[in-house]
mmCIF file with all atom_site columns, C-alpha atoms in Angstrom:
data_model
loop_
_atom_site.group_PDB
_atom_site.id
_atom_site.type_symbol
_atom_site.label_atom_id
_atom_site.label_alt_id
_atom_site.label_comp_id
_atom_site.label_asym_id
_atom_site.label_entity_id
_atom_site.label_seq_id
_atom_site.pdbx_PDB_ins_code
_atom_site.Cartn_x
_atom_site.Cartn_y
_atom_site.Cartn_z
_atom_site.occupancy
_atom_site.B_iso_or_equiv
_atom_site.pdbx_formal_charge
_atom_site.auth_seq_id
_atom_site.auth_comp_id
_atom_site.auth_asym_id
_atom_site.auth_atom_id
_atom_site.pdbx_PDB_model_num
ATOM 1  C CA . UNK A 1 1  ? 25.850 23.715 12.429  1.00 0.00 ? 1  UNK A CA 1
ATOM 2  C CA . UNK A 1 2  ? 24.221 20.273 10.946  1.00 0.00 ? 2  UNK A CA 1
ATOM 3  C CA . UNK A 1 3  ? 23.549 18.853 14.606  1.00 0.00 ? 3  UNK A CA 1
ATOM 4  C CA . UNK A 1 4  ? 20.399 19.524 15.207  1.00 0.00 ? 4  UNK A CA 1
ATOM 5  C CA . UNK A 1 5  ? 20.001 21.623 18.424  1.00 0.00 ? 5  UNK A CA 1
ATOM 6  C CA . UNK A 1 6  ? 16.317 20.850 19.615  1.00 0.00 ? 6  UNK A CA 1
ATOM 7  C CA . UNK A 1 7  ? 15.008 17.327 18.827  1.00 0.00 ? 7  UNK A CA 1
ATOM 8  C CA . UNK A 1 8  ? 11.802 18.133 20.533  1.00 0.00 ? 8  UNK A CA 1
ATOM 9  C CA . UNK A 1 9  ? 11.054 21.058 18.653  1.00 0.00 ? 9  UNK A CA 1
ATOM 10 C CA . UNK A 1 10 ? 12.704 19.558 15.298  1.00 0.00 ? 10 UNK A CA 1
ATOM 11 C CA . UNK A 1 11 ? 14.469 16.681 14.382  1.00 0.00 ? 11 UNK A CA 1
ATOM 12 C CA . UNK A 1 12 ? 15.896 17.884 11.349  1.00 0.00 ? 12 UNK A CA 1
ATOM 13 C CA . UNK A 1 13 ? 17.057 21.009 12.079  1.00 0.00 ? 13 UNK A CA 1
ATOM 14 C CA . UNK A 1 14 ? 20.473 22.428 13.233  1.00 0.00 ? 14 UNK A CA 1
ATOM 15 C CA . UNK A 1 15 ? 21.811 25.650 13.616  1.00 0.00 ? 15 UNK A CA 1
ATOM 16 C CA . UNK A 1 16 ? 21.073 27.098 9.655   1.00 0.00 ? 16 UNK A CA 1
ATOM 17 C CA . UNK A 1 17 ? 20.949 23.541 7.625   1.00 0.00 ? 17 UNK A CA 1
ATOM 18 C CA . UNK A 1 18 ? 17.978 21.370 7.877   1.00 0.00 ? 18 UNK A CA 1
ATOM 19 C CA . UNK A 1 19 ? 18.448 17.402 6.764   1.00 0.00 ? 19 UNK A CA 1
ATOM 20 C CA . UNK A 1 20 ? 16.801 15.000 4.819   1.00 0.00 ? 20 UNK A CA 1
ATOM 21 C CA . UNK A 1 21 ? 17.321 11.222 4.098   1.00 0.00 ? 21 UNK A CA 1
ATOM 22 C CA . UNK A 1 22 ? 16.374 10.623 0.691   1.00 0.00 ? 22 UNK A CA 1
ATOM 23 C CA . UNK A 1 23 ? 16.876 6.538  -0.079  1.00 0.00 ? 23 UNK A CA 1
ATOM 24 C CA . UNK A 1 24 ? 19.720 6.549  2.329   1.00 0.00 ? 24 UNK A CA 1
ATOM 25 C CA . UNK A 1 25 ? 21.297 8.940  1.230   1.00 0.00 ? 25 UNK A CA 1
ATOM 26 C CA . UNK A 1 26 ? 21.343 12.201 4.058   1.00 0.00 ? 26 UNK A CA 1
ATOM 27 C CA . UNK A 1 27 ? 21.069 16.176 2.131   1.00 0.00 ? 27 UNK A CA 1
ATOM 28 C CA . UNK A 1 28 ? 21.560 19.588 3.823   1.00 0.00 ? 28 UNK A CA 1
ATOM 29 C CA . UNK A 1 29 ? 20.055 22.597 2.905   1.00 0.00 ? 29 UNK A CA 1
ATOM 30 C CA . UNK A 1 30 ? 18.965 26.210 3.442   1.00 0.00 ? 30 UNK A CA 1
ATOM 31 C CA . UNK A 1 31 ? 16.043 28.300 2.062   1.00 0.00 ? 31 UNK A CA 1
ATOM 32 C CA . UNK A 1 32 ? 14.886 31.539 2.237   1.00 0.00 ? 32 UNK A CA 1
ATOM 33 C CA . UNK A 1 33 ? 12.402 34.177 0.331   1.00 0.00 ? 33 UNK A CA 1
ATOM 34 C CA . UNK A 1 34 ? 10.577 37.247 0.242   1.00 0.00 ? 34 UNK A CA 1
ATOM 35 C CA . UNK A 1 35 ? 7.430  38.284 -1.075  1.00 0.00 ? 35 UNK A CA 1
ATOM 36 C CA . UNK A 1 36 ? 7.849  37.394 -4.892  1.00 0.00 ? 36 UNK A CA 1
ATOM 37 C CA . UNK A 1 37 ? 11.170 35.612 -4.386  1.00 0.00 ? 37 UNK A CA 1
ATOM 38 C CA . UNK A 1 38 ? 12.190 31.767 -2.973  1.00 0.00 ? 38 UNK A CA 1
ATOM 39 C CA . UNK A 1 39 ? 15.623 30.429 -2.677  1.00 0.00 ? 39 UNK A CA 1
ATOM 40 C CA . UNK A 1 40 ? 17.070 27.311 -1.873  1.00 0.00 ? 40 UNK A CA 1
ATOM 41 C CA . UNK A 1 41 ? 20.616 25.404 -1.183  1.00 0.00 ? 41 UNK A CA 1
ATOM 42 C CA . UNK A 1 42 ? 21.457 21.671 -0.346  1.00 0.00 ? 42 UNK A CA 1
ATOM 43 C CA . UNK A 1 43 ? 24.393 19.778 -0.138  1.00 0.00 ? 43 UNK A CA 1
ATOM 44 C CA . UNK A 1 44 ? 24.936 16.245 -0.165  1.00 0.00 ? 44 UNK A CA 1
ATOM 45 C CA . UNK A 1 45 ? 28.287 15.071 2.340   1.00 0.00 ? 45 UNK A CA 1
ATOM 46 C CA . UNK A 1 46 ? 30.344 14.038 -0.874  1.00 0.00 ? 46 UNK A CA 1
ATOM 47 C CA . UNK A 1 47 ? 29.742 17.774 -1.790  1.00 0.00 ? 47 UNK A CA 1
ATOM 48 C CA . UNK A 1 48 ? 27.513 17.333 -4.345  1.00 0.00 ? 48 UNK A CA 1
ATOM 49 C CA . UNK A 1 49 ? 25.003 19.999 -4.411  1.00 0.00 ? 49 UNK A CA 1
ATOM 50 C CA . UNK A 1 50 ? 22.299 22.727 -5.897  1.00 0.00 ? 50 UNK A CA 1
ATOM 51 C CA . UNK A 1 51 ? 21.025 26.295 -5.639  1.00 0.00 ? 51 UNK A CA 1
ATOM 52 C CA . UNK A 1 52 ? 17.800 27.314 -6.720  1.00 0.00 ? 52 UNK A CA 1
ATOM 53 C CA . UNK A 1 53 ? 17.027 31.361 -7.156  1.00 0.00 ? 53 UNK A CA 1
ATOM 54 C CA . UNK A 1 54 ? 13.219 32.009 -8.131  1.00 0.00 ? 54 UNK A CA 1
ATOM 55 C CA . UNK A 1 55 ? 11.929 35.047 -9.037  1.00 0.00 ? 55 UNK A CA 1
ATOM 56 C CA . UNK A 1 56 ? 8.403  33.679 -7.547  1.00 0.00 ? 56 UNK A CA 1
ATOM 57 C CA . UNK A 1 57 ? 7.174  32.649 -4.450  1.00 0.00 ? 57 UNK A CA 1
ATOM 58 C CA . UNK A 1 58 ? 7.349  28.754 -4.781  1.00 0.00 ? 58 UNK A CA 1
ATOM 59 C CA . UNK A 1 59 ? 3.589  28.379 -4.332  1.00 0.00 ? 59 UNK A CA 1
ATOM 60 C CA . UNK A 1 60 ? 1.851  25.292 -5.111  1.00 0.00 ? 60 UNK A CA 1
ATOM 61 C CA . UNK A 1 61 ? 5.070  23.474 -4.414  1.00 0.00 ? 61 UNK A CA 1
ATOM 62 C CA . UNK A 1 62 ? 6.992  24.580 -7.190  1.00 0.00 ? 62 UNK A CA 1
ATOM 63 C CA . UNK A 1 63 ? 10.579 24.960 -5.257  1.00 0.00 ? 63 UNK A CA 1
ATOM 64 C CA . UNK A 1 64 ? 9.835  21.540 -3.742  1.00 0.00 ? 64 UNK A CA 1
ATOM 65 C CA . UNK A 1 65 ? 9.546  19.960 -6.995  1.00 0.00 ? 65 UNK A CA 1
ATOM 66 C CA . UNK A 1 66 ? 12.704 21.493 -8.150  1.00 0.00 ? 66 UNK A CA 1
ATOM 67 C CA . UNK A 1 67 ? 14.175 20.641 -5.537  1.00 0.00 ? 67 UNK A CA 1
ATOM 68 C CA . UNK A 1 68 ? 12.893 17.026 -5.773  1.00 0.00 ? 68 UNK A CA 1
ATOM 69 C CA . UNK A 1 69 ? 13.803 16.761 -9.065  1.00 0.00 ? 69 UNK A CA 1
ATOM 70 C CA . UNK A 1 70 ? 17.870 18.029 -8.793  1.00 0.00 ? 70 UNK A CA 1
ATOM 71 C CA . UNK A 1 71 ? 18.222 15.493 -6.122  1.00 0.00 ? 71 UNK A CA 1
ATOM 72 C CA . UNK A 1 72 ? 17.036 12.652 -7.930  1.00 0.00 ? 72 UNK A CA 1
ATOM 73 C CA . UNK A 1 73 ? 19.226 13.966 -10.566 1.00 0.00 ? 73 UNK A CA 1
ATOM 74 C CA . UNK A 1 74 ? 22.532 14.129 -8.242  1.00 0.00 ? 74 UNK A CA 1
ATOM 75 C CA . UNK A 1 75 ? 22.090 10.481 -7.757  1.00 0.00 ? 75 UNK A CA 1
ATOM 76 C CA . UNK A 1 76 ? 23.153 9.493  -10.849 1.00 0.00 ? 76 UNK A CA 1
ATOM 77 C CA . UNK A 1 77 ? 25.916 11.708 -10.745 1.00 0.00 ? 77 UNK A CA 1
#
């Protein structure tokens, strides 16, 4: 599911989980929304992880800086 099917089309997606390489280190996560709502889940391979519910859209890059934030965080876990 974290293989990622189509490097062409993306190279950071798989089936459901995109990744990310943050300083070396490689997270997987999920995210999702409706009008008024944005969610978010991501996983680091030592299971370390987060999940973010809003009850707004994320605009202006709100869930990004969340997200941002809680992974910075995680390092120093």
């Amino acid at each position: 599911m974290k293989r990622v099917q189509y490097p062409d089309l993306d190279s950071t997606q798989g089936l459901i989980w995109y990744s990310r390489d943050i300083d070396g280190t490689q997270y997987f996560g999920h995210g999702g929304g409706d009008s008024g709502v944005s969610t978010r889940i991501g996983f680091r391979e030592d299971g370390v992880g987060f999940v973010i519910l809003m009850n707004a859209s994320g605009s202006g890059g709100t869930l990004n800086n969340i997200e941002d934030a809680l992974l910075e965080y995680s390092n120093e876990l």
